Structure formats: structure tokens, C-alpha cells
Short mmCIF file of C-alpha atoms and ligand atoms in Angstrom, two decimals:
data_model
loop_
_atom_site.label_atom_id
_atom_site.label_comp_id
_atom_site.label_asym_id
_atom_site.label_seq_id
_atom_site.Cartn_x
_atom_site.Cartn_y
_atom_site.Cartn_z
CA MET G 445 2.40 10.03 -9.66
CA ALA G 446 0.60 13.31 -9.16
CA LEU G 447 -0.28 14.21 -5.62
CA ALA G 448 -4.03 13.85 -5.72
CA GLU G 449 -4.51 16.04 -2.70
CA ARG G 450 -2.62 19.00 -4.24
CA ARG G 451 -4.43 21.75 -6.03
CA ASP G 452 -2.97 24.55 -8.10
CA ILE G 453 -5.19 27.33 -6.84
CA GLU G 454 -5.60 27.27 -3.09
CA PRO G 455 -8.76 28.63 -1.50
CA GLU G 456 -8.72 31.87 0.48
CA ILE G 457 -9.31 31.66 4.20
CA ALA G 458 -12.86 32.97 3.79
CA ASP G 459 -13.61 30.06 1.42
CA LEU G 460 -12.10 27.55 3.84
CA LEU G 461 -14.32 28.90 6.59
CA ALA G 462 -17.45 28.99 4.44
CA ALA G 463 -17.01 25.32 3.52
CA ARG G 464 -16.98 24.23 7.20
CA PRO G 465 -20.27 24.90 8.98
CA ALA G 466 -18.93 23.71 12.36
CA LEU G 467 -16.44 26.61 12.27
CA VAL G 468 -17.75 30.15 12.74
CA MET G 469 -15.82 33.41 13.05
CA HIS G 470 -17.22 35.47 15.89
CA ALA G 471 -16.39 39.21 16.00
CA GLN G 472 -15.32 39.17 19.67
CA ASP G 473 -14.54 35.54 20.50
CA GLY G 474 -12.75 34.75 17.26
CA LEU G 475 -12.90 31.34 15.62
CA CYS G 476 -15.38 28.97 17.26
CA PHE G 477 -15.65 25.21 16.65
CA GLU G 478 -18.98 23.60 17.49
CA GLY G 479 -19.87 26.83 19.27
CA ILE G 480 -16.79 26.94 21.51
CA ALA G 481 -14.14 29.64 21.18
CA LEU G 482 -10.74 28.21 20.30
CA ASN G 483 -9.07 31.11 22.14
CA ALA G 484 -10.74 29.97 25.37
CA ILE G 485 -9.43 26.44 24.80
CA ALA G 486 -5.91 27.73 24.14
CA ASP G 487 -6.09 29.96 27.27
CA LYS G 488 -7.11 27.02 29.40
CA PHE G 489 -5.10 24.13 27.96
CA GLY G 490 -2.24 25.83 26.13
CA THR G 491 -1.02 25.03 22.62
CA PRO G 492 -0.56 22.94 20.61
CA THR G 493 -3.83 21.16 21.40
CA TRP G 494 -5.93 18.75 19.37
CA VAL G 495 -9.58 19.77 19.37
CA TYR G 496 -12.22 17.19 18.41
CA GLY G 497 -15.92 17.80 17.91
CA ALA G 498 -18.23 14.97 18.97
CA ALA G 499 -21.26 16.48 17.20
CA THR G 500 -19.35 16.54 13.91
CA MET G 501 -18.38 12.87 14.26
CA ARG G 502 -21.95 11.86 15.08
CA ALA G 503 -23.37 13.92 12.21
CA ARG G 504 -20.99 12.28 9.75
CA TYR G 505 -21.85 8.81 11.04
CA VAL G 506 -25.58 9.54 10.78
CA ALA G 507 -25.19 10.96 7.24
CA LEU G 508 -23.38 7.81 6.11
CA VAL G 509 -26.06 5.53 7.56
CA ALA G 510 -28.82 7.69 6.05
CA ALA G 511 -27.25 7.65 2.57
CA PHE G 512 -27.34 3.85 2.62
CA GLU G 513 -30.81 3.67 4.13
CA SER G 514 -32.11 5.76 1.29
CA VAL G 515 -30.96 3.12 -1.20
CA GLY G 516 -32.36 0.32 0.96
CA LEU G 517 -29.03 -0.93 2.37
CA ARG G 518 -27.90 -1.40 5.96
CA PRO G 519 -24.15 -1.99 5.93
CA HIS G 520 -22.39 -2.65 9.22
CA ILE G 521 -20.04 0.26 9.79
CA HIS G 522 -16.68 -0.65 11.30
CA TYR G 523 -14.76 2.51 12.12
CA ALA G 524 -11.09 2.17 11.09
CA VAL G 525 -9.42 2.75 14.43
CA LYS G 526 -6.05 3.67 12.94
CA ALA G 527 -7.43 7.06 11.79
CA ASN G 528 -7.85 8.22 15.39
CA ASP G 529 -7.57 5.71 18.20
CA HIS G 530 -8.33 7.95 21.18
CA LEU G 531 -10.61 6.12 23.62
CA ALA G 532 -12.94 9.12 23.77
CA VAL G 533 -13.28 9.18 19.98
CA LEU G 534 -13.88 5.42 19.85
CA SER G 535 -16.46 5.80 22.54
CA VAL G 536 -18.40 8.50 20.64
CA LEU G 537 -18.50 6.36 17.51
CA ARG G 538 -19.39 3.19 19.40
CA ALA G 539 -22.30 5.01 21.01
CA ALA G 540 -23.39 6.13 17.53
CA GLY G 541 -23.53 2.45 16.52
CA ALA G 542 -20.14 1.72 14.97
CA GLY G 543 -18.10 -1.44 15.29
CA ALA G 544 -14.35 -1.28 14.73
CA ASP G 545 -11.79 -2.24 12.11
CA VAL G 546 -8.38 -2.81 13.70
CA VAL G 547 -4.91 -3.54 12.36
CA SER G 548 -3.12 -4.58 15.55
CA LEU G 549 -3.80 -6.21 18.90
CA GLY G 550 -3.26 -2.79 20.46
CA GLU G 551 -6.11 -1.32 18.44
CA PHE G 552 -8.26 -4.36 19.23
CA MET G 553 -7.69 -3.78 22.94
CA ARG G 554 -8.37 -0.05 22.62
CA ALA G 555 -11.65 -0.70 20.83
CA GLN G 556 -12.72 -3.11 23.56
CA LYS G 557 -11.62 -0.67 26.25
CA ALA G 558 -13.90 1.91 24.63
CA GLY G 559 -16.79 -0.53 24.84
CA VAL G 560 -16.86 -2.07 21.37
CA ALA G 561 -17.85 -5.75 21.68
CA ALA G 562 -15.28 -8.20 20.28
CA LYS G 563 -17.90 -9.63 17.92
CA ASP G 564 -18.23 -6.16 16.34
CA ILE G 565 -14.52 -5.94 15.54
CA VAL G 566 -12.78 -6.99 12.33
CA PHE G 567 -9.02 -7.48 12.17
CA SER G 568 -7.23 -6.36 8.98
CA GLY G 569 -3.57 -6.07 8.03
CA VAL G 570 -0.83 -7.95 6.16
CA GLY G 571 1.18 -8.99 9.19
CA LYS G 572 -0.82 -10.25 12.14
CA SER G 573 1.44 -12.18 14.50
CA PRO G 574 0.35 -15.56 15.92
CA ASP G 575 0.13 -13.96 19.38
CA GLU G 576 -2.17 -11.25 18.05
CA MET G 577 -4.35 -13.85 16.33
CA ALA G 578 -4.54 -15.98 19.48
CA ALA G 579 -5.48 -13.07 21.73
CA ALA G 580 -8.12 -11.79 19.31
CA LEU G 581 -9.65 -15.25 18.85
CA ALA G 582 -9.65 -15.95 22.58
CA ALA G 583 -11.52 -12.69 23.13
CA GLY G 584 -14.13 -13.65 20.50
CA ILE G 585 -13.25 -11.36 17.59
CA GLY G 586 -16.01 -11.17 14.98
CA GLN G 587 -14.00 -11.49 11.78
CA ILE G 588 -10.41 -11.76 10.60
CA ASN G 589 -9.54 -10.39 7.16
CA VAL G 590 -6.90 -12.74 5.78
CA GLU G 591 -4.37 -11.26 3.38
CA SER G 592 -2.38 -14.32 2.21
CA ALA G 593 -2.27 -18.11 1.95
CA GLU G 594 0.63 -18.08 4.40
CA GLU G 595 -1.39 -16.15 6.97
CA LEU G 596 -4.36 -18.49 6.50
CA SER G 597 -2.32 -21.54 7.40
CA VAL G 598 -0.88 -19.90 10.53
CA LEU G 599 -4.36 -18.73 11.56
CA SER G 600 -5.76 -22.25 11.23
CA LYS G 601 -3.08 -23.64 13.57
CA VAL G 602 -3.60 -20.83 16.07
CA ALA G 603 -7.39 -21.26 16.02
CA VAL G 604 -7.07 -24.99 16.70
CA LYS G 605 -4.67 -24.30 19.55
CA VAL G 606 -6.99 -21.70 21.12
CA GLY G 607 -10.01 -23.92 20.49
CA LYS G 608 -11.93 -21.33 18.45
CA ILE G 609 -13.37 -21.09 14.97
CA ALA G 610 -12.13 -18.00 13.09
CA ASN G 611 -14.70 -16.32 10.84
CA ILE G 612 -12.55 -15.14 7.98
CA VAL G 613 -12.91 -13.18 4.80
CA LEU G 614 -10.22 -13.21 2.13
CA ARG G 615 -8.94 -9.78 1.17
CA MET G 616 -8.89 -9.63 -2.58
CA ASN G 617 -6.49 -7.29 -4.35
CA PRO G 618 -8.69 -6.00 -7.20
CA ASP G 619 -5.75 -4.41 -9.08
CA VAL G 620 -7.54 -1.06 -9.34
CA ASP G 621 -5.83 2.33 -9.21
CA ALA G 622 -7.71 4.39 -6.66
CA GLY G 623 -6.31 7.57 -8.23
CA THR G 624 -5.05 8.76 -4.87
CA HIS G 625 -1.57 9.45 -3.46
CA ALA G 626 0.93 6.62 -4.15
CA LYS G 627 1.56 6.19 -0.41
CA ILE G 628 -2.11 5.59 0.34
CA THR G 629 -3.16 3.47 -2.60
CA THR G 630 -3.53 -0.18 -1.61
CA GLY G 631 -5.43 -2.01 -4.35
CA LEU G 632 -2.81 -2.32 -7.09
CA ALA G 633 -1.25 -5.68 -7.96
CA ASP G 634 2.18 -4.48 -6.84
CA ASN G 635 0.95 -3.19 -3.44
CA LYS G 636 1.64 -5.44 -0.46
CA PHE G 637 -2.07 -5.81 0.37
CA GLY G 638 -4.47 -8.65 -0.31
CA ILE G 639 -4.62 -11.76 -2.47
CA ALA G 640 -4.66 -11.78 -6.29
CA ALA G 641 -8.16 -12.30 -7.68
CA HIS G 642 -7.13 -15.39 -9.65
CA ASP G 643 -6.10 -17.17 -6.42
CA ILE G 644 -9.24 -16.44 -4.41
CA VAL G 645 -11.58 -19.28 -5.47
CA GLU G 646 -8.99 -21.97 -4.80
CA LEU G 647 -7.85 -20.45 -1.51
CA TYR G 648 -11.46 -20.07 -0.33
CA ALA G 649 -12.09 -23.79 -0.97
CA HIS G 650 -8.87 -24.59 0.87
CA ALA G 651 -9.95 -22.37 3.78
CA ALA G 652 -13.28 -24.18 3.99
CA ARG G 653 -11.40 -27.45 4.54
CA LEU G 654 -8.96 -26.09 7.12
CA PRO G 655 -9.61 -26.80 10.80
CA GLY G 656 -10.50 -23.76 12.89
CA ILE G 657 -11.46 -21.68 9.85
CA ARG G 658 -14.89 -20.65 8.59
CA PRO G 659 -14.70 -18.57 5.40
CA VAL G 660 -17.67 -16.18 5.26
CA GLY G 661 -16.82 -13.85 2.41
CA ILE G 662 -14.38 -11.47 0.81
CA ALA G 663 -13.01 -8.02 1.55
CA LEU G 664 -11.30 -5.29 -0.37
CA HIS G 665 -9.87 -1.88 0.45
CA ILE G 666 -8.42 0.05 -2.46
CA GLY G 667 -6.86 3.08 -0.80
CA SER G 668 -7.55 6.25 1.11
CA GLN G 669 -8.80 9.78 0.44
CA ILE G 670 -10.80 8.69 -2.61
CA LEU G 671 -13.13 11.44 -3.85
CA ASN G 672 -14.42 9.82 -7.02
CA PRO G 673 -16.72 6.77 -6.88
CA ALA G 674 -15.41 5.46 -10.23
CA PRO G 675 -12.45 3.37 -8.95
CA TYR G 676 -14.72 1.93 -6.26
CA ALA G 677 -17.26 0.97 -8.91
CA THR G 678 -14.59 -0.94 -10.86
CA ALA G 679 -13.35 -2.72 -7.75
CA TYR G 680 -16.83 -3.56 -6.42
CA ALA G 681 -17.89 -4.93 -9.79
CA LYS G 682 -14.89 -7.29 -9.56
CA ALA G 683 -15.94 -8.20 -6.01
CA ALA G 684 -19.46 -9.01 -7.19
CA GLU G 685 -18.04 -11.20 -9.94
CA MET G 686 -15.91 -12.97 -7.32
CA VAL G 687 -18.90 -13.61 -5.04
CA ARG G 688 -20.74 -15.19 -7.98
CA ALA G 689 -17.72 -17.27 -8.93
CA LEU G 690 -17.36 -18.54 -5.36
CA ARG G 691 -21.01 -19.46 -5.18
CA ALA G 692 -20.82 -21.19 -8.56
CA ALA G 693 -17.99 -23.24 -7.05
CA GLY G 694 -20.31 -24.30 -4.24
CA GLN G 695 -19.06 -21.96 -1.52
CA VAL G 696 -21.16 -20.09 1.00
CA VAL G 697 -20.59 -16.32 0.86
CA SER G 698 -22.49 -14.20 3.35
CA VAL G 699 -20.22 -11.17 3.90
CA LEU G 700 -18.75 -8.56 1.58
CA ASP G 701 -16.42 -6.09 3.28
CA LEU G 702 -16.11 -3.00 1.07
CA GLY G 703 -13.25 -1.38 3.01
CA GLY G 704 -12.87 2.33 3.65
CA GLY G 705 -11.11 5.18 1.89
CA LEU G 706 -13.95 7.69 1.55
CA GLY G 707 -12.33 11.05 0.91
CA ILE G 708 -13.00 14.40 2.57
CA GLY G 709 -12.63 17.97 1.28
CA TYR G 710 -9.31 19.31 2.54
CA TYR G 711 -9.73 22.49 0.48
CA ASP G 712 -13.17 24.05 0.01
CA GLU G 713 -14.50 21.21 -2.15
CA PRO G 714 -17.08 18.72 -0.89
CA GLY G 715 -15.87 15.27 0.11
CA ILE G 716 -17.00 12.17 -1.77
CA SER G 717 -20.73 12.32 -2.44
CA LEU G 718 -22.36 9.89 -0.02
CA SER G 719 -25.47 9.60 -2.17
CA ALA G 720 -23.40 8.81 -5.27
CA PHE G 721 -21.29 6.34 -3.28
CA ALA G 722 -24.33 4.58 -1.81
CA ALA G 723 -26.06 4.44 -5.21
CA MET G 724 -22.91 2.93 -6.74
CA VAL G 725 -22.74 0.29 -3.96
CA ARG G 726 -26.41 -0.50 -4.53
CA ALA G 727 -25.81 -0.87 -8.27
CA THR G 728 -22.63 -2.97 -8.06
CA VAL G 729 -23.17 -5.26 -5.04
CA GLY G 730 -26.65 -4.42 -3.75
CA ASP G 731 -28.36 -7.55 -5.06
CA LEU G 732 -25.85 -10.17 -3.88
CA GLY G 733 -27.76 -11.01 -0.72
CA VAL G 734 -24.70 -10.53 1.50
CA GLN G 735 -24.15 -8.52 4.67
CA LEU G 736 -22.15 -5.48 3.58
CA LEU G 737 -19.42 -4.01 5.79
CA LEU G 738 -17.81 -0.59 5.49
CA GLU G 739 -14.56 0.48 7.15
CA PRO G 740 -14.45 4.30 7.01
CA GLY G 741 -11.79 6.06 9.05
CA ARG G 742 -10.89 9.49 7.72
CA TYR G 743 -14.44 10.22 6.57
CA LEU G 744 -15.86 10.01 10.09
CA VAL G 745 -13.17 11.83 12.04
CA GLY G 746 -11.01 13.93 9.68
CA PRO G 747 -13.17 17.06 9.57
CA ALA G 748 -14.08 16.56 13.25
CA GLY G 749 -10.62 17.54 14.46
CA LEU G 750 -8.22 20.46 14.27
CA LEU G 751 -4.82 21.26 15.67
CA LEU G 752 -4.82 24.51 17.61
CA ALA G 753 -1.38 26.16 17.62
CA ALA G 754 0.24 29.48 18.46
CA VAL G 755 2.70 31.58 16.49
CA ILE G 756 6.10 31.65 18.21
CA LEU G 757 7.42 34.30 15.88
CA GLN G 758 7.40 35.55 12.34
CA LYS G 759 10.71 35.56 10.59
CA GLN G 760 11.50 37.58 7.49
CA GLY G 761 13.93 35.49 5.44
CA SER G 762 15.80 36.91 2.45
CA ALA G 763 13.16 35.63 0.05
CA LYS G 764 10.26 34.59 2.22
CA ARG G 765 8.21 35.25 5.30
CA PHE G 766 8.13 32.34 7.74
CA VAL G 767 5.41 31.86 10.32
CA VAL G 768 6.94 29.64 13.01
CA LEU G 769 4.33 27.73 15.03
CA ASP G 770 4.60 25.89 18.32
CA ALA G 771 3.14 22.84 16.55
CA ALA G 772 5.44 20.79 14.36
CA MET G 773 5.78 17.68 12.24
CA ASN G 774 6.04 15.58 15.38
CA ASP G 775 2.43 16.61 16.10
CA LEU G 776 0.91 16.59 12.60
CA LEU G 777 3.06 14.54 10.24
CA ARG G 778 0.86 14.46 7.15
CA PRO G 779 2.31 17.49 5.34
CA ALA G 780 5.86 16.15 5.80
CA LEU G 781 4.89 12.56 4.97
CA TYR G 782 2.51 13.05 2.03
CA GLU G 783 2.88 16.75 1.20
CA SER G 784 -0.73 16.98 2.33
CA TYR G 785 -2.65 20.21 2.34
CA HIS G 786 -4.28 21.36 5.57
CA GLY G 787 -6.26 24.58 5.67
CA ILE G 788 -4.88 27.09 8.17
CA LEU G 789 -7.16 29.72 9.72
CA PRO G 790 -6.29 32.60 12.03
CA VAL G 791 -8.21 32.29 15.30
CA SER G 792 -8.54 36.03 15.96
CA ALA G 793 -11.22 37.96 14.03
CA VAL G 794 -8.81 40.86 13.58
CA ASP G 795 -6.15 38.62 12.02
CA PHE G 796 -8.83 37.03 9.85
CA VAL G 797 -9.59 40.30 8.07
CA SER G 798 -6.06 41.71 7.96
CA ALA G 799 -4.14 42.06 4.71
CA ALA G 800 -2.77 38.68 3.68
CA THR G 801 0.39 37.78 1.78
CA PRO G 802 2.18 34.48 1.07
CA ALA G 803 4.20 32.91 3.86
CA ASP G 804 5.66 29.52 4.68
CA VAL G 805 4.14 28.03 7.80
CA VAL G 806 6.66 25.89 9.66
CA GLY G 807 7.31 24.23 12.99
CA PRO G 808 10.38 24.45 15.24
CA VAL G 809 11.70 20.92 14.51
CA CYS G 810 15.16 20.71 12.95
CA GLU G 811 14.04 19.27 9.61
CA THR G 812 13.32 21.13 6.39
CA GLY G 813 10.34 18.80 6.05
CA ASP G 814 8.83 20.42 9.12
CA THR G 815 6.70 22.62 6.89
CA PHE G 816 2.91 22.81 7.10
CA ALA G 817 2.41 25.07 4.10
CA ILE G 818 4.41 26.82 1.40
CA ASP G 819 3.40 30.27 0.09
CA ARG G 820 0.14 30.19 2.02
CA VAL G 821 -1.72 33.50 1.84
CA LEU G 822 -2.10 34.56 5.46
CA PRO G 823 -2.05 37.77 7.50
CA SER G 824 0.97 39.00 9.41
CA PHE G 825 0.92 37.45 12.90
CA LYS G 826 2.14 38.79 16.21
CA PRO G 827 3.87 36.31 18.56
CA GLY G 828 1.19 34.45 20.51
CA ALA G 829 -1.46 34.70 17.78
CA ARG G 830 -3.30 31.45 17.35
CA VAL G 831 -4.06 29.45 14.25
CA ALA G 832 -6.12 26.35 13.55
CA LEU G 833 -4.79 23.60 11.26
CA LEU G 834 -7.98 22.15 9.85
CA ASP G 835 -9.21 18.61 9.15
CA ALA G 836 -6.61 17.06 11.42
CA GLY G 837 -8.93 14.59 13.14
CA ALA G 838 -7.72 11.63 11.05
CA TYR G 839 -4.12 10.45 10.80
CA GLY G 840 -3.11 13.35 13.04
CA ALA G 841 -2.52 12.61 16.70
CA VAL G 842 -2.11 8.89 15.96
CA MET G 843 1.05 9.63 14.00
CA SER G 844 2.51 11.98 16.62
CA SER G 845 5.92 11.37 18.08
CA SER G 846 8.11 13.06 20.64
CA TYR G 847 10.85 13.83 18.10
CA ASN G 848 13.11 16.70 19.28
CA ALA G 849 12.05 15.83 22.87
CA ARG G 850 8.73 17.53 22.27
CA PRO G 851 6.01 16.29 24.63
CA ARG G 852 2.81 15.13 22.92
CA ALA G 853 0.10 17.79 22.68
CA ALA G 854 -3.02 17.84 24.82
CA SER G 855 -6.37 16.71 23.37
CA VAL G 856 -9.84 18.01 24.13
CA LEU G 857 -13.27 16.80 23.05
CA LEU G 858 -16.11 19.26 22.56
CA ASP G 859 -19.45 17.71 23.39
CA GLY G 860 -22.80 19.27 24.20
CA GLY G 861 -21.30 22.73 24.76
CA GLN G 862 -18.66 21.36 27.16
CA THR G 863 -14.91 21.12 26.68
CA HIS G 864 -13.51 17.86 28.05
CA LEU G 865 -9.80 17.30 28.47
CA ILE G 866 -9.33 13.80 27.05
CA SER G 867 -5.54 13.60 27.27
CA PRO G 868 -3.37 16.05 29.14
CA ARG G 869 -0.24 17.49 27.56
CA GLN G 870 2.74 15.24 28.20
CA THR G 871 5.39 16.58 30.54
CA GLN G 872 9.13 16.41 29.99
CA SER G 873 9.41 13.78 32.71
CA ASP G 874 6.73 11.68 30.98
CA LEU G 875 9.13 11.45 28.07
CA TRP G 876 11.90 9.83 30.08
CA ALA G 877 9.76 8.05 32.66
CA HIS G 878 10.45 4.61 31.15
CA GLU G 879 14.07 5.11 30.19
CA ILE G 880 16.84 3.32 32.06
CA ILE G 881 20.44 4.45 32.42
CA PRO G 882 22.48 1.26 32.99
CA GLY G 883 24.91 1.03 35.92
C1 PLP Q 913 -6.76 2.34 6.62
C2 PLP Q 913 -7.83 1.35 6.34
C3 PLP Q 913 -9.16 1.74 6.36
C4 PLP Q 913 -9.61 3.17 6.58
O1 PLP Q 913 -9.18 4.02 5.56
P1 PLP Q 913 -9.77 5.51 5.49
O2 PLP Q 913 -9.15 6.07 4.27
O3 PLP Q 913 -9.35 6.21 6.72
O4 PLP Q 913 -11.25 5.39 5.38
C5 PLP Q 913 -10.13 0.78 6.16
N1 PLP Q 913 -9.79 -0.52 5.95
C6 PLP Q 913 -8.51 -0.94 5.92
C7 PLP Q 913 -8.20 -2.36 5.67
C8 PLP Q 913 -7.48 -0.01 6.11
O5 PLP Q 913 -6.21 -0.42 6.07
#
């Protein structure tokens, strides 16, 4: 399948910058994010460092709410914690009004630690363990999204044991191709996610009879980085049909969880149109009289983060120029994992206007896959020059590892003109602090 994120003609760095109003190139200070010079951040905290902008996150949350308000809908927004689970990020979004969508007990605990009430958390995922179910129920979780008949029967037993009633929705697999990358499409019949549509009515009736279970509706989530509302429209029309079929069978349906997947512009294109998305939701499921839920992850935080790195050296290979950064695939895995595109901008104003030629941008890890960009048109860099890898706020730091004994990068949050260190760079001794040599 074609890599939906790939584009034949890549934008120039001036186009990347122009498409991102939170980034401004200042003649003296260089590249600034939310008004703060990235060079100053690198001087103070070193590189590589994740830089997150709270104002960008809030603005994206507000825009999403406003798009729905303008079509007369008030969905509950449950931020998908897996996109970026930093407590500081969760706390910004909680304060903006978001609940949380979690896929593990660890994420559930993080969301609570950041102040999200258990009743505002929904628990998704194909493999919740009985211990995870019990802990979430005991804490008063708002909703559990059930992905199979097998899981439903385990959940019923656990709920009885814990003495709680689980509000559940059944995750329907709508068998719709989201037209995105094969590794992030989730709504096809042969994906591991959800329950086939033809099994839902019977399973819902079964759920209603099970002890400890209260079925309240259905959920679907068709994939990630979706830029076109069309596959959503197909899936949501099937969801609406399902809600009607359930009601015709005498069931009570009060919740429809529409999932996440809203795509962002990694090049210089706009992300999914919120007004078109909201209008499509209104048209497909707006008159069902259900509480709508949304689970956006990437949309809220992707463009609100970047990875600030420094050039270790430039290497002239026999056929290519290589720009070797101090950031690597252990920090930002997406290019190695999905061949994803991330814009790369020079931080210095002088570099920004220098003559640019193609180069491969790589990290120091001993893997050929440790490549951020191939034939990217960039200026020649001196050692120590800084670059920003853009749109790294989602599925960035959360996928970091310490591969090659590389300590995890620092993270900072920009908020109200201040730079807050929200996780210090790991030290070498942090890496072995919990290791035990026997004997
Ligand atoms: C990953 C995921 C999301 C969020 O996806 P984004 O593409 O980041 O919006 C929402 N719901 C479920 C069930 C998920 O697995």
C-alpha cells in the first residue's frame, strides 16, 4: 500500500515555516516557537530536547470544540493519551476541558495523576488484562470500550468480583479503509481491532444480560493520520445504521464514540478540515440523540511539539552528503517505523537563507533505518548548528527508547512566555539504576 504520508515534491523550508504560524524566524534570535528562541532553549537545556507549546495545544483544542459548536454539537473530547503521555501535556489538555482515552492501566494512572477524573476516562484496546480491568473499575472508570466477546465475558466476571457495574460500549469494526498507512489503519476486517458489524446486535443483547455490565453504546476508530473526511463518513454512516438496528431490537443506546485519527499537515498542507469533519459528523450521526465522544490524539499535540537537535558533523560520502544529528531513531522513531516525513528547519537565520542542496539527515545509532530524511534540501551545516524536527509532539517522545545506551532527551513546555523543564535529560546512571548484576 502506498505510504499516505509521502509526497513526491517536498516543500522548501520557507514553505514549511510559512505553514506554521507558531514558528517565526527572527533575524538575530533565529527560529522561535511560541515566541521563544530555540537557540536559548538549546543553550540552557542542551540537545536533543523535546519542545512543546501549551498555547498551540490549547488553540487546537478550542478550534475543535468551536467547529462542533458551530454545527450545534457538543461531543465529549477524550484526548488519546498514547500520542503524548507526559503529565504536563495531560495537565494542559485537562485544564482545557479534555477527558482521556487510555489503552493501558499505566495510561489510566497517568491521566488520573494529571488530574483527569476517572469518570472522564475511557479505556480502549484489544488486550486489557483482568488486573487492568479490576483496577480501572475500582477507581470508577467512566467507560470501557470492549473489543471482543471473549473480553466481555472476562470483564463481567471482574466487575462482579470488584462489585462495580462497567459502562461499556462495543467497538465495531466497520470494515472501512481509512486510506492511511497500513501500520496505522485499524478499521479493516482483517485488522485485530473491534467486533464485526454482523455480531454487534447479538453481543449487545448478551451484554445487557450479563452481570456487572451496562452496555451504553458503540465505538469505532478507523485509523490515524486521516486527512479526508470521506472514509469517516462511510464508517459513521454504518455506525448510525447500527445504532438504529440496536434500538429496533429494543436496546438502549446513549453513547456513540467516534474515535480519533484526525490528520495533521506534516508538509505545508492543512490538516483535516475541522469544519468539513464537524459538518460530516452532523450529517451522519448528528440526529441520533446520543452523546458523541471523540478521541483525538495526534491532532491536538502533533503540531505542538518539535525535537530540537544539533548537528554533530557533516559527512561527505562518495555519493551523498550526510548531516549527522545528535538526535536519533531512539528519540523519534516515526521515520524509521513508518517512513514518516518530518519537516526539518535550521534554527539559525543565517543557515536558513544559505544555499541549500540535498542531504540525508541521520542519527548516530548503528542502524541504516536511523534516517530522518533522504535527499532533503538543506543548507550546509557547521558542527553545533541546530535544527528543529517539526510536528513531533505526537508519537514522538512516547516511542523513545534508550537503544545504543542513549539517555532519553529532556523535555520542556513553553507556556505564557516561560520555558518550563518538564523532564530532565536522563543520565547514564539513570539507565542502569535498576539493573542487577547477580552474585
Ligand atoms: C490511537 C487511538 C486514538 C488516537 O488516534 P490519533 O490518530 O492520534 O487521533 C483514538 N482512539 C483509539 C481507540 C486509538 O487506538
